[in-house]
Amino acid sequence: EAAVTWNVREALLAIGRDAARQLGRWQDALDLNAANMASKRGRSARAADIALSRFNDYGPLLRLGRTEEALALLLECRQVFQDARDTGMLGKTLSALADTEDERGHGDAAIGLERDALRYKYLAGDVIGIAVSYHNLGYYLRRHARQPAPALACHLAAALIHALTGAEGTGD
């Protein structure tokens, strides 16, 4: 059967990137993702498709201590997803920005961004993403705002969503 060469190449690079991330091989993940983005650019992929791939660099950049690079990357991705009116990826990007601000020690910014992420995830109908945002918001509220009651409510909401959907990690 005929296969589209770029599709096979990009799928393999994405699998390699994900494997490297799971193994904590952050630089390998960045290198494989750079090759994936080069392939996308070489075939003149849409800006949103390239931004979707670029988004995958934020985690490895944070783990390597390259926080400012992660922040700049996410701000660029947010603009592309806003232009494309992609509410699902906007929700994920805002959560990633909250994670980055938490790493930078900016608790108020992390809380505000995670609340914004929740709104977009509700609009997108991203049920698992909503649970993740509630979990993260609970963490930020407890850590930065010293608000244990709202933090507990957020964690309970996340646990309830996970239990009702049978999502992975419910036992945790």
Tab-separated table of C-alpha atoms in Angstrom, residues 2-171:
chain	number	residue	atom	x	y	z
A	2	ALA	CA	1.076	3.527	-0.641
A	3	ALA	CA	1.906	5.707	2.339
A	4	VAL	CA	2.518	9.416	2.503
A	5	THR	CA	6.226	9.723	3.322
A	6	TRP	CA	5.995	12.848	5.473
A	7	ASN	CA	3.134	11.360	7.491
A	8	VAL	CA	5.142	8.236	8.343
A	9	ARG	CA	8.260	10.278	9.146
A	10	GLU	CA	6.394	12.709	11.400
A	11	ALA	CA	4.521	9.920	13.182
A	12	LEU	CA	7.777	8.081	13.921
A	13	LEU	CA	9.458	11.256	15.136
A	14	ALA	CA	6.486	11.987	17.407
A	15	ILE	CA	6.615	8.458	18.846
A	16	GLY	CA	10.354	8.846	19.444
A	17	ARG	CA	9.796	12.225	21.109
A	18	ASP	CA	7.114	10.791	23.392
A	19	ALA	CA	9.325	7.834	24.307
A	20	ALA	CA	12.226	10.164	25.112
A	21	ARG	CA	9.940	12.289	27.312
A	22	GLN	CA	8.704	9.225	29.180
A	23	LEU	CA	12.313	8.181	29.785
A	24	GLY	CA	13.270	11.661	30.994
A	25	ARG	CA	15.659	12.147	28.091
A	26	TRP	CA	14.756	15.789	27.658
A	27	GLN	CA	17.374	16.821	25.101
A	28	ASP	CA	16.561	13.804	22.921
A	29	ALA	CA	12.885	14.798	23.075
A	30	LEU	CA	13.775	18.318	21.947
A	31	ASP	CA	15.984	17.025	19.126
A	32	LEU	CA	13.333	14.619	17.819
A	33	ASN	CA	10.688	17.322	17.987
A	34	ALA	CA	12.978	19.735	16.103
A	35	ALA	CA	13.239	17.157	13.315
A	36	ASN	CA	9.455	16.773	13.343
A	37	MET	CA	8.950	20.540	13.047
A	38	ALA	CA	11.543	20.746	10.268
A	39	SER	CA	9.538	18.158	8.338
A	40	LYS	CA	6.340	20.134	8.879
A	41	ARG	CA	7.976	23.372	7.761
A	42	GLY	CA	9.476	21.596	4.747
A	43	ARG	CA	6.009	20.652	3.542
A	44	SER	CA	4.557	24.090	4.402
A	45	ALA	CA	2.245	22.803	7.138
A	46	ARG	CA	-0.278	25.199	8.655
A	47	ALA	CA	0.957	27.423	11.487
A	48	ALA	CA	-1.425	25.692	13.916
A	49	ASP	CA	0.054	22.268	13.066
A	50	ILE	CA	3.574	23.564	13.657
A	51	ALA	CA	2.494	25.237	16.919
A	52	LEU	CA	0.944	21.952	18.046
A	53	SER	CA	4.339	20.290	17.597
A	54	ARG	CA	6.209	23.188	19.186
A	55	PHE	CA	3.926	22.982	22.219
A	56	ASN	CA	5.492	19.600	23.006
A	57	ASP	CA	8.827	21.314	23.755
A	58	TYR	CA	7.596	23.206	26.805
A	59	GLY	CA	7.857	20.256	29.234
A	60	PRO	CA	11.404	19.232	28.292
A	61	LEU	CA	12.483	22.882	28.347
A	62	LEU	CA	11.132	23.263	31.890
A	63	ARG	CA	12.822	20.047	33.043
A	64	LEU	CA	16.119	21.314	31.629
A	65	GLY	CA	15.733	24.576	33.581
A	66	ARG	CA	15.162	26.629	30.428
A	67	THR	CA	12.098	28.344	31.867
A	68	GLU	CA	12.313	31.573	29.901
A	69	GLU	CA	12.516	29.639	26.615
A	70	ALA	CA	9.462	27.618	27.646
A	71	LEU	CA	7.584	30.829	28.465
A	72	ALA	CA	8.444	32.453	25.116
A	73	LEU	CA	7.448	29.285	23.252
A	74	LEU	CA	4.089	29.087	25.025
A	75	LEU	CA	3.312	32.751	24.422
A	76	GLU	CA	3.913	32.227	20.697
A	77	CYS	CA	1.764	29.073	20.693
A	78	ARG	CA	-1.029	30.892	22.523
A	79	GLN	CA	-1.126	33.550	19.819
A	80	VAL	CA	-1.279	30.951	17.028
A	81	PHE	CA	-4.070	29.033	18.795
A	82	GLN	CA	-5.970	32.280	19.413
A	83	ASP	CA	-5.697	33.155	15.727
A	84	ALA	CA	-6.896	29.651	14.804
A	85	ARG	CA	-9.715	29.852	17.386
A	86	ASP	CA	-8.601	26.494	18.811
A	87	THR	CA	-10.204	26.530	22.273
A	88	GLY	CA	-8.907	23.075	23.169
A	89	MET	CA	-5.275	23.969	22.591
A	90	LEU	CA	-5.779	27.372	24.213
A	91	GLY	CA	-6.886	25.582	27.378
A	92	LYS	CA	-3.829	23.320	27.296
A	93	THR	CA	-1.513	26.224	26.549
A	94	LEU	CA	-2.900	28.285	29.422
A	95	SER	CA	-2.358	25.312	31.744
A	96	ALA	CA	1.204	25.023	30.476
A	97	LEU	CA	1.704	28.742	31.061
A	98	ALA	CA	0.392	28.276	34.611
A	99	ASP	CA	2.895	25.445	35.108
A	100	THR	CA	5.675	27.683	33.816
A	101	GLU	CA	4.679	30.582	36.065
A	102	ASP	CA	4.603	28.182	39.014
A	103	GLU	CA	8.172	27.165	38.144
A	104	ARG	CA	9.109	30.854	38.066
A	105	GLY	CA	7.603	31.307	41.543
A	106	HIS	CA	4.728	33.488	40.320
A	107	GLY	CA	1.852	31.899	42.215
A	108	ASP	CA	-0.788	34.543	41.511
A	109	ALA	CA	-0.091	34.317	37.789
A	110	ALA	CA	-0.258	30.500	37.919
A	111	ILE	CA	-3.632	30.622	39.687
A	112	GLY	CA	-5.076	33.144	37.217
A	113	LEU	CA	-3.826	31.244	34.180
A	114	GLU	CA	-5.161	27.915	35.456
A	115	ARG	CA	-8.578	29.492	36.064
A	116	ASP	CA	-8.512	30.817	32.491
A	117	ALA	CA	-7.472	27.364	31.275
A	118	LEU	CA	-10.496	25.853	33.009
A	119	ARG	CA	-12.842	28.191	31.145
A	120	TYR	CA	-11.370	27.201	27.771
A	121	LYS	CA	-11.413	23.508	28.651
A	122	TYR	CA	-15.105	23.764	29.556
A	123	LEU	CA	-15.764	25.486	26.213
A	124	ALA	CA	-13.861	22.741	24.392
A	125	GLY	CA	-15.607	19.946	26.317
A	126	ASP	CA	-12.217	18.564	27.419
A	127	VAL	CA	-13.416	16.555	30.434
A	128	ILE	CA	-10.051	15.006	31.314
A	129	GLY	CA	-8.365	18.390	30.814
A	130	ILE	CA	-10.901	19.927	33.201
A	131	ALA	CA	-9.947	17.369	35.852
A	132	VAL	CA	-6.255	18.108	35.312
A	133	SER	CA	-6.885	21.845	35.649
A	134	TYR	CA	-8.859	21.361	38.866
A	135	HIS	CA	-6.014	19.285	40.256
A	136	ASN	CA	-3.423	21.897	39.243
A	137	LEU	CA	-5.529	24.781	40.543
A	138	GLY	CA	-5.899	23.004	43.885
A	139	TYR	CA	-2.137	22.594	44.053
A	140	TYR	CA	-1.523	26.266	43.252
A	141	LEU	CA	-4.147	27.465	45.740
A	142	ARG	CA	-2.620	25.356	48.506
A	143	ARG	CA	0.982	26.177	47.663
A	144	HIS	CA	0.797	29.859	46.793
A	145	ALA	CA	-2.417	31.269	48.243
A	146	ARG	CA	-2.514	29.152	51.414
A	147	GLN	CA	-6.209	28.466	50.785
A	148	PRO	CA	-6.738	24.862	51.935
A	149	ALA	CA	-10.547	24.785	51.637
A	150	PRO	CA	-10.729	25.894	47.979
A	151	ALA	CA	-7.712	23.691	47.219
A	152	LEU	CA	-9.501	20.679	48.690
A	153	ALA	CA	-12.654	21.488	46.705
A	154	CYS	CA	-10.593	21.581	43.497
A	155	HIS	CA	-8.896	18.271	44.293
A	156	LEU	CA	-12.253	16.673	45.087
A	157	ALA	CA	-13.691	17.942	41.796
A	158	ALA	CA	-10.722	16.440	39.943
A	159	ALA	CA	-11.098	13.117	41.774
A	160	LEU	CA	-14.847	13.004	41.090
A	161	ILE	CA	-14.360	13.655	37.366
A	162	HIS	CA	-11.683	10.966	37.189
A	163	ALA	CA	-13.902	8.491	39.050
A	164	LEU	CA	-16.954	9.202	36.896
A	165	THR	CA	-15.043	8.948	33.637
A	166	GLY	CA	-12.926	5.958	34.672
A	167	ALA	CA	-9.867	7.968	33.714
A	168	GLU	CA	-6.407	6.580	34.171
A	169	GLY	CA	-4.907	7.378	37.565
A	170	THR	CA	-8.230	7.397	39.430
A	171	GLY	CA	-6.718	5.204	42.146
